Coordinates of C-alpha atoms and ligand atoms in Angstrom, one line a residue:
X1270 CA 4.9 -4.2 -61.0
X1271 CA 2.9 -1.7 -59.1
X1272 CA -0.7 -1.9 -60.3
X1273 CA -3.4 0.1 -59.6
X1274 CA -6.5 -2.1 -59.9
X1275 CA -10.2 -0.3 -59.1
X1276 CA -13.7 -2.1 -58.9
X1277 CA -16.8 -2.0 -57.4
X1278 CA -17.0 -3.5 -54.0
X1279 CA -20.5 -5.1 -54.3
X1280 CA -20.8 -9.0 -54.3
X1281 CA -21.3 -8.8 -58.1
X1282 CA -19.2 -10.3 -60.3
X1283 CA -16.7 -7.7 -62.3
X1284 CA -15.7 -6.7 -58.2
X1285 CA -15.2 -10.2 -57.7
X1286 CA -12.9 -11.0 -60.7
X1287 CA -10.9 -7.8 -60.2
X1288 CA -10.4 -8.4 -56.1
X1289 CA -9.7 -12.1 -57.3
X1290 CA -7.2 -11.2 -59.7
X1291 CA -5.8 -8.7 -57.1
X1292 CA -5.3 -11.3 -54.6
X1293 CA -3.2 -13.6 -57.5
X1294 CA -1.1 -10.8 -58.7
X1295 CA -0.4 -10.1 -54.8
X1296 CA 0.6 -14.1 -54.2
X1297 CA 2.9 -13.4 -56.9
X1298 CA 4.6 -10.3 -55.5
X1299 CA 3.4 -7.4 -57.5
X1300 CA 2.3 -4.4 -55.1
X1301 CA -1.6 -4.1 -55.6
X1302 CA -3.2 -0.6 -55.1
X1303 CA -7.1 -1.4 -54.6
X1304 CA -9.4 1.2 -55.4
X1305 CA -13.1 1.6 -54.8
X1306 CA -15.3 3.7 -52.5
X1307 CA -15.8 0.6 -49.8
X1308 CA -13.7 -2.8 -49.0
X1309 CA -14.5 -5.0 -51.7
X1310 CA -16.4 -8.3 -50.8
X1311 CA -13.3 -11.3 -50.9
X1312 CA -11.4 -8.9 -48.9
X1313 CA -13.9 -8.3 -46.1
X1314 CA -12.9 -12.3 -45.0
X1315 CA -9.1 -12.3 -46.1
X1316 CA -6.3 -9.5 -47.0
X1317 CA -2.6 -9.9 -48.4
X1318 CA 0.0 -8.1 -47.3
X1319 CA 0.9 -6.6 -51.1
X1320 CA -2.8 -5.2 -51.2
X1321 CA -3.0 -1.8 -50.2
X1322 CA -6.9 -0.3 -50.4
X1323 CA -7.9 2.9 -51.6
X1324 CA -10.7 4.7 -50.9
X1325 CA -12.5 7.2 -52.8
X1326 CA -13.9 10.0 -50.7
X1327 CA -17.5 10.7 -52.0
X1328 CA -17.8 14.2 -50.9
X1329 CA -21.2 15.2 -51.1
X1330 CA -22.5 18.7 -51.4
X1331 CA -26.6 20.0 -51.1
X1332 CA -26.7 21.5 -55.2
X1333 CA -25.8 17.8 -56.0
X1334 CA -29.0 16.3 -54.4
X1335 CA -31.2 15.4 -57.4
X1336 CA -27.8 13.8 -59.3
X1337 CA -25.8 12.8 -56.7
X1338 CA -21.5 13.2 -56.1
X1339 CA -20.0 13.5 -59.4
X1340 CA -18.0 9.8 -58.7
X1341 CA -16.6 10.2 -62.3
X1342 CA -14.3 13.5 -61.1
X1343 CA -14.2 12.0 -57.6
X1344 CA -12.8 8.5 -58.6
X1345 CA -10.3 10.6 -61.3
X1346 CA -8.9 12.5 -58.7
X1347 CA -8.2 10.0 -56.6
X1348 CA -6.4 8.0 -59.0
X1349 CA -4.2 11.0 -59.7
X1350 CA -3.2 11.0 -56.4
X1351 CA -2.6 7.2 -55.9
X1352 CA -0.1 7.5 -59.2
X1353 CA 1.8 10.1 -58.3
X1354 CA 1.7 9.4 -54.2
X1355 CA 2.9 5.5 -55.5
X1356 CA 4.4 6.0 -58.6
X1357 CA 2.3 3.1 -60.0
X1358 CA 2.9 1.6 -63.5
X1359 CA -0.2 1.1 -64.7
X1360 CA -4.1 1.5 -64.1
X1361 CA -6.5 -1.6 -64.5
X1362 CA -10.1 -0.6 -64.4
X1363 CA -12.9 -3.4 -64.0
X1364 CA -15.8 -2.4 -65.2
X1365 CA -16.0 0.8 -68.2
X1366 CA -18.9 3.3 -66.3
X1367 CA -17.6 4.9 -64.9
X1368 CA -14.0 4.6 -63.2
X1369 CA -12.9 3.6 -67.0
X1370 CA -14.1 8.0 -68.1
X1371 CA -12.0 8.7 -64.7
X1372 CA -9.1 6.8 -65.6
X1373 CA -8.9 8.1 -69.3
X1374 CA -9.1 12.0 -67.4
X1375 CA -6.6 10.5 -64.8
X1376 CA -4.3 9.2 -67.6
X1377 CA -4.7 13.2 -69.3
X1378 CA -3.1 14.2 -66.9
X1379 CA -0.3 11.9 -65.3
X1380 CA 0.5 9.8 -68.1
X1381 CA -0.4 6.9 -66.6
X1382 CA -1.0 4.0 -68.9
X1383 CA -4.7 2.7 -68.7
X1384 CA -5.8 -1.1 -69.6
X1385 CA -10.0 -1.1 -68.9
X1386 CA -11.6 -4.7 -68.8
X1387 CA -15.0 -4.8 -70.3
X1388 CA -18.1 -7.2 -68.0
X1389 CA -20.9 -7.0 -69.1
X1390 CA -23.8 -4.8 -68.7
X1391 CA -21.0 -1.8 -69.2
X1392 CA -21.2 -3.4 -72.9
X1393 CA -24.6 -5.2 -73.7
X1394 CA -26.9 -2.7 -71.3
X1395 CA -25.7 -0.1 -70.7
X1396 CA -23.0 0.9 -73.5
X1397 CA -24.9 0.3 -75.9
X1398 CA -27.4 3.0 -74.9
X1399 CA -27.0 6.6 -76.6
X1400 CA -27.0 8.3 -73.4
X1401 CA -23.1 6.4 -72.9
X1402 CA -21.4 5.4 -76.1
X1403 CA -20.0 8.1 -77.3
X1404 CA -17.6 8.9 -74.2
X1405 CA -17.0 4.7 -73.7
X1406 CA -15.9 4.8 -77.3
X1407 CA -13.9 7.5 -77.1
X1408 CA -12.5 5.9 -74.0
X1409 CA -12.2 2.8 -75.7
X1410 CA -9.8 4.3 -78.6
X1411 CA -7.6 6.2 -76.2
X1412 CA -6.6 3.8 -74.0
X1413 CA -3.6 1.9 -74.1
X1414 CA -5.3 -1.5 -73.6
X1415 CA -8.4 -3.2 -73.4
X1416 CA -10.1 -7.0 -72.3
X1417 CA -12.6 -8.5 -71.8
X1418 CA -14.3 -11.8 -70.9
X1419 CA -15.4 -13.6 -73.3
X1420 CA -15.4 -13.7 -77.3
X1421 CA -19.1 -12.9 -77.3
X1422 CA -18.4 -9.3 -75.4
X1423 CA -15.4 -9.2 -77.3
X1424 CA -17.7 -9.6 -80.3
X1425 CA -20.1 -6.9 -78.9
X1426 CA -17.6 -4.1 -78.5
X1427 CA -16.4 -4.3 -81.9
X1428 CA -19.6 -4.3 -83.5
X1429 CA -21.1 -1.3 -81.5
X1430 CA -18.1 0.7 -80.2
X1431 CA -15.4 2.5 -82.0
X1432 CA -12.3 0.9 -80.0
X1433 CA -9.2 0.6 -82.4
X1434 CA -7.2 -1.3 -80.0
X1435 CA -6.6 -5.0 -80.1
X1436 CA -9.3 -6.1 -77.4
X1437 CA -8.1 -9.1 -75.6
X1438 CA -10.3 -12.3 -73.9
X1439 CA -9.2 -13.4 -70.8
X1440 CA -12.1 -15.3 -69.2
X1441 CA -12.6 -15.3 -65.4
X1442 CA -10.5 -16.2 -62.7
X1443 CA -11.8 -19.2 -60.2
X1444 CA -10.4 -20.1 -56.8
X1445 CA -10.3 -23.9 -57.4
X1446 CA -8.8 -24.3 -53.8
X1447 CA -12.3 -22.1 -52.6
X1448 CA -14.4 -23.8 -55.0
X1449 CA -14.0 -27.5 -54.7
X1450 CA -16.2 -30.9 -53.8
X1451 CA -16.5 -31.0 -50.4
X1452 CA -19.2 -33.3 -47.6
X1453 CA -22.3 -31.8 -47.9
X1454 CA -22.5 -32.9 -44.0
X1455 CA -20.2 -29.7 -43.4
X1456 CA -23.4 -27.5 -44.7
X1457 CA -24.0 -24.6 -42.2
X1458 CA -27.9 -24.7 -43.0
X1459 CA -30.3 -27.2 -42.7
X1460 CA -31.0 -29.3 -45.9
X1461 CA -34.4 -30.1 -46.0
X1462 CA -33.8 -32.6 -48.7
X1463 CA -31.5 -34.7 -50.1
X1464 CA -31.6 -33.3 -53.5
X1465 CA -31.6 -29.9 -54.6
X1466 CA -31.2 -27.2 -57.4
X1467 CA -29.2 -23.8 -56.6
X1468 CA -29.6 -20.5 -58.1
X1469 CA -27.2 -17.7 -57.2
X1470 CA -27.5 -14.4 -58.5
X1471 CA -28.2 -10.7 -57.9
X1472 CA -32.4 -11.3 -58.6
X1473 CA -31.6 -8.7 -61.5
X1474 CA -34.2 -8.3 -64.1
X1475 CA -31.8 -9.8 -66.1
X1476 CA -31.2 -12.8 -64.1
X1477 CA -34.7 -13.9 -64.6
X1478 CA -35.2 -15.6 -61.6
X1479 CA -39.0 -16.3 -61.7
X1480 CA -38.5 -18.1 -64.3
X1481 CA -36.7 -20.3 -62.2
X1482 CA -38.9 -20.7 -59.7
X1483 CA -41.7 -21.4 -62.6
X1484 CA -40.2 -24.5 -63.8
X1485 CA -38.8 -25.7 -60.3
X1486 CA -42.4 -25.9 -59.6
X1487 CA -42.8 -28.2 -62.3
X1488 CA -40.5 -30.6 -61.3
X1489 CA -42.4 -30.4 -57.5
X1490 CA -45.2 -32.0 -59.4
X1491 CA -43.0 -35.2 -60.1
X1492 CA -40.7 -35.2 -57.3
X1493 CA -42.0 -34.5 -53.7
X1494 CA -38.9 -34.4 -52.5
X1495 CA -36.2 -32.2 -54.3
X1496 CA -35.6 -28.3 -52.8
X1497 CA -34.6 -25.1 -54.9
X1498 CA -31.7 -23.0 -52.8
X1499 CA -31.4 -19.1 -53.7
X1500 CA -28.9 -17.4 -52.8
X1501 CA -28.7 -13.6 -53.3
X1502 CA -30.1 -10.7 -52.9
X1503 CA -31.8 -8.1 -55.4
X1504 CA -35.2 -6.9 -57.0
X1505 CA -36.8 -9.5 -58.1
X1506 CA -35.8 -11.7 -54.6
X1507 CA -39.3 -10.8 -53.7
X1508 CA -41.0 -12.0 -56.8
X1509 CA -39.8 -15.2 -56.7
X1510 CA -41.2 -15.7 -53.1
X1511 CA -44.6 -14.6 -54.4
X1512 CA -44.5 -16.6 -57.1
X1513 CA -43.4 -19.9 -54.7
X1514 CA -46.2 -19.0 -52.4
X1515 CA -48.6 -18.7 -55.6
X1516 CA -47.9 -22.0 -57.3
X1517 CA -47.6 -24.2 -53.3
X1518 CA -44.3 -24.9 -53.5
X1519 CA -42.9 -22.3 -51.1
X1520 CA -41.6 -25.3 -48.7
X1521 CA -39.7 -26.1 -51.0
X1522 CA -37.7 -22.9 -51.6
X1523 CA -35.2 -21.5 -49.2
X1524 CA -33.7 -18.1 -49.8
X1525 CA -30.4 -17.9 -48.2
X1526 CA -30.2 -13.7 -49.2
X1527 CA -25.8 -12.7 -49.6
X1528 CA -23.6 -15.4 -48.1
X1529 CA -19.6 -15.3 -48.1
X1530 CA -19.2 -18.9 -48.5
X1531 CA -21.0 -20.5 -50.7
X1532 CA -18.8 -23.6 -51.5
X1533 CA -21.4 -25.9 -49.1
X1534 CA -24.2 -24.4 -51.2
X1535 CA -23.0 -25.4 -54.3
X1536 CA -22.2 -29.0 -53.1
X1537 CA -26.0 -29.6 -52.4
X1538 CA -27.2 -29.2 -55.9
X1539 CA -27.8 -31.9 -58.5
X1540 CA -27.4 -28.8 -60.6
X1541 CA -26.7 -24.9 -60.7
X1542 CA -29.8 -23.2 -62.4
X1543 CA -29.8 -20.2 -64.4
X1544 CA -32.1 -18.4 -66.5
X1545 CA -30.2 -15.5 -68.0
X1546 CA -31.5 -13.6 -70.2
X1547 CA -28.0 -12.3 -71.2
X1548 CA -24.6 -13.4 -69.5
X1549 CA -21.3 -12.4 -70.2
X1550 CA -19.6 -15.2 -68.8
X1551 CA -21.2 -16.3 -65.7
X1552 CA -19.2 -16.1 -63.0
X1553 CA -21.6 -18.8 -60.2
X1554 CA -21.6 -21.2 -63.6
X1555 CA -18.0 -21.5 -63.6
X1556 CA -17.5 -21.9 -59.4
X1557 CA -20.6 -24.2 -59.8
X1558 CA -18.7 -26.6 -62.1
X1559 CA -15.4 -26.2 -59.9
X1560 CA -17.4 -27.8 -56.9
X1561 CA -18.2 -30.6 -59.5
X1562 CA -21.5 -29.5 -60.2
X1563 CA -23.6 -30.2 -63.3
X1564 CA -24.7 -26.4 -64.7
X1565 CA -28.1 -26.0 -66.7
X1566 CA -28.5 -22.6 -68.3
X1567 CA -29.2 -20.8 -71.3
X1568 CA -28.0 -20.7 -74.7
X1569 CA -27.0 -17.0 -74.4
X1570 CA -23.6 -14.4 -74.1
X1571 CA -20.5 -16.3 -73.1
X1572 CA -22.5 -19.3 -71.5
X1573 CA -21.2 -22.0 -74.7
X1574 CA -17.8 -20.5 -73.8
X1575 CA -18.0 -22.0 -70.1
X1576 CA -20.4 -24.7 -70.5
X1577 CA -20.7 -27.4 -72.8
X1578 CA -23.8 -29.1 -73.4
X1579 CA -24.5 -32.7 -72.3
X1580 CA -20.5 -32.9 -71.5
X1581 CA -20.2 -31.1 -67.9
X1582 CA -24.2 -29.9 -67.9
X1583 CA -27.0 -28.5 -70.2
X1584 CA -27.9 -26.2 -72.7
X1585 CA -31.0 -24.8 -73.4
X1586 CA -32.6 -22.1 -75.3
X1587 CA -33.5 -19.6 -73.8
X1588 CA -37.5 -19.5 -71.7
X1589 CA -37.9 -23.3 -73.4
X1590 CA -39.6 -24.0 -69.6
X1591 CA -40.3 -27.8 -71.1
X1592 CA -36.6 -28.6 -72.3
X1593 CA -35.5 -26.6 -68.8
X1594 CA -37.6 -29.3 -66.5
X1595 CA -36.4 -32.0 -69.0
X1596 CA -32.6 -31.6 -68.0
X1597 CA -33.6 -31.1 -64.3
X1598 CA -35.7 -34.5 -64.3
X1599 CA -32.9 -35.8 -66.3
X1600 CA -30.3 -34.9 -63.4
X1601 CA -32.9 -35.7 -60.5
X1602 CA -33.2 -39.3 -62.0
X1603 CA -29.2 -40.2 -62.4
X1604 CA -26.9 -39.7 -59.7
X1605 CA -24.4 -41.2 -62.0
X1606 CA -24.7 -38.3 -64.7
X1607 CA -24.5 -35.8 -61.9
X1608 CA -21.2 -37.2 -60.2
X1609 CA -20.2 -37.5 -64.2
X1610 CA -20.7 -34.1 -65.5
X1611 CA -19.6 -32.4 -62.2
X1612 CA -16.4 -34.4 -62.8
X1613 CA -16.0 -33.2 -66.1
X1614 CA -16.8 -29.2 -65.2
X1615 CA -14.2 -29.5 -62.2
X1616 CA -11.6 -30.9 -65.0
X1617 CA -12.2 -27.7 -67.7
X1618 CA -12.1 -25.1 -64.5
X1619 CA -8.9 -26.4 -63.5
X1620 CA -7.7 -26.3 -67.1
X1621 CA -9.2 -22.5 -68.6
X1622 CA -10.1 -20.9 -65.2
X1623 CA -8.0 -21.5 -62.7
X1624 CA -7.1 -18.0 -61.3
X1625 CA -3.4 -18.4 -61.1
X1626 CA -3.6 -19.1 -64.4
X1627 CA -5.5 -16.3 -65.5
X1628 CA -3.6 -13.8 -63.6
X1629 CA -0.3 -15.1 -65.5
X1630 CA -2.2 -14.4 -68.8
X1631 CA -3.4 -10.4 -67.2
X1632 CA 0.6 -10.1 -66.9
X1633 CA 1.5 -10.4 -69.9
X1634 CA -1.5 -8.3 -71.3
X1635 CA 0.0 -5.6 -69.1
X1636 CA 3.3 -6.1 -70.8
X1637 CA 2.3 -6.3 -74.0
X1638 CA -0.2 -3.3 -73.3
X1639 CA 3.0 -1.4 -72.1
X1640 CA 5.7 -2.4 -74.9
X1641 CA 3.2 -1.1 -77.4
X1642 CA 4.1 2.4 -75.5
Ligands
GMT2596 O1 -23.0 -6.9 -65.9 C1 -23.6 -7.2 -64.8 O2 -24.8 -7.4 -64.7 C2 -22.8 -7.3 -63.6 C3 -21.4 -7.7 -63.9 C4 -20.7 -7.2 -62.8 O3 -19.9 -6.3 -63.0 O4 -20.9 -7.6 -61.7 O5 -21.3 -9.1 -64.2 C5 -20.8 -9.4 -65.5 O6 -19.4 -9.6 -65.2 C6 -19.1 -10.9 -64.7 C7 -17.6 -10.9 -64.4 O7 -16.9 -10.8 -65.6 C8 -19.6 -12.0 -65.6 O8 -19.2 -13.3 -65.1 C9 -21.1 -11.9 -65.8 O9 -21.5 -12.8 -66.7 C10 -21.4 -10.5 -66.2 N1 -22.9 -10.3 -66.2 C11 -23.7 -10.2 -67.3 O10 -23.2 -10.1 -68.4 C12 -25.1 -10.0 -67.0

């Protein structure tokens, strides 16, 4: 198939899936148009020969200054072009603000058919709002197709957009080849200690990172010797340092800002922390348990979908600081339950994630998207 597949090129995680997915349906010989305004993330380290990238041109103009380049017309137009120039057979869009109003226009006027997969805060933040719904739902019902990742978003859409179509789940796609156990001696930073908890994220508001950093300091109070790794970049990156250096634990906490591999990282942890306060899936959760670690986060979203409590990690509701630390301490005091539980995550990645897996099941939503035409 010729597919034309667009995304955000930022490290966060709807990009990720879609260059991901990209990359599998390539492996498998389809002919992969990319589009986004920059090179997405994965393929700043590696390309395939079946991905072709396309950019859109944000052409800027001085009555635009207090809104910025209309990307909606911008993105639209490019995609015209890319149907027509490559007679593509179909337009995936990752992410509904706001390439999935472009494609709906682009579809207008080729008659190209349009499958839109749903994230996250396109649904739960920022859909929801007034100032979007009505044009995502009328996007939604004129589409020819329409996923998402998880039955919790799926549940979301139908309860607060109008979208007639069948929506369908297909639930993250995970490099277990990327993601994988491996010697922590081949870690290209210094561990300061042997045992450690991990947070990746975006420092989002929504990621409630603090909160992290909070409880970790808790745990300082019973064990000396245990580190907290961050990994990101964002708003609230700040925030947490203040709040290490508050609370004397700032030795204990290394921020590691963006990295491109974080495989070692993972590998270090007795346990991937996360403190969501809302989660679609939970993309570092599920390449967490593929490096056979243990996973404590909260009981919100997606998250029961990927995790499952005391079986590859921990469940806890959400901002319960004392049942949080409880699960950490538990972790910090049994090696055995950590080589256990990170087993068990590895096993149901390989089984409902893997990403060739996933990609199979996007093909034949694409066909069954286009025999409904
Ligand atoms: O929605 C976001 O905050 C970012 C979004 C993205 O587009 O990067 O992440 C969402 O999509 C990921 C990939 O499907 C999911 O794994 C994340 O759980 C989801 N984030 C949230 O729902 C907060």
């Amino acid at each position: 198939m010729k597919i034309g597949i667009n995304c955000f090129p930022t490290v966060g995680g709807s990009g990720i899936v879609a260059t991901q997915l990209a990359i599998e349906l390539a492996k498998k010989g389809h002919d992969i148009h990319l589009i986004s305004y920059d090179t997405p993330f994965l393929l700043r380290t590696s390309r395939h020969p079946n991905i072709t990238l396309d950019l859109v041109d944000i052409l800027s103009y001085p009555l635009f200054r207090d809104i910025g380049a209309p990307y909606t017309i911008l993105a639209a137009s490019k995609l015209v072009n890319i149907v027509k120039k490559w007679d593509l057979d179909l337009l995936h869009i990752h992410y509904a603000i706001p390439v999935g109003v472009s494609a709906y226009i682009a579809k207008n006027i080729t008659k190209i058919p349009v499958g839109i997969t749903a994230h996250g805060s396109d649904i739960h933040t920022l859909g929801v709002d007034p100032a979007y719904n009505p044009v995502i739902s009328h996007v939604f019902e004129n589409v020819d197709g329409l996923s998402t990742v998880s039955d919790y978003l799926k549940g979301e859409i139908e309860a607060k957009f109008s979208a007639k179509n069948d929506i369908e789940v297909l639930y993250n796609p995970i490099d277990t080849e990327k993601y994988r156990k491996i010697d922590v001696q081949l870690c290209d930073f210094r561990i300061k200690y042997e045992k450690n908890f991990v947070h990746v994220s975006n420092f989002r508001p929504i990621k409630n990172a603090p909160f992290i950093v909070e409880s970790f300091a808790e745990i300082v109070k019973n064990y000396p010797e245990v580190g907290l790794i961050m990994v990101g970049e964002g708003p609230e990156r700040k925030k947490c340092e203040d709040i290490a250096n508050k609370l004397g634990i700032r030795e204990h906490v290394s921020f590691q800002g963006v990295r491109t591999s974080i495989t070692p990282i993972y590998n270090c942890g007795s346990a991937l922390l996360s403190a969501s306060t809302n989660e679609s899936f939970g993309l570092t959760i599920a390449e967490a348990m593929s490096c056979e670690s243990p996973v404590i986060a909260p009981n919100v979203g997606g998250i029961p979908e990927v995790l499952d409590h005391k079986i590859n990690g921990f469940i806890y509701e959400l901002g319960n600081k004392t049942e949080f630390v409880e699960y950490m301490s538990a972790l910090l005091d049994d090696e055995n339950l950590v080589k256990k539980m990170g087993e068990k995550g590895r096993r149901k990645v390989i089984e409902k994630f893997e990403s060739s897996k996933i990609a199979d099941k996007y093909v034949e939503w694409y066909s069954k998207t286009l025999d409904k035409l």
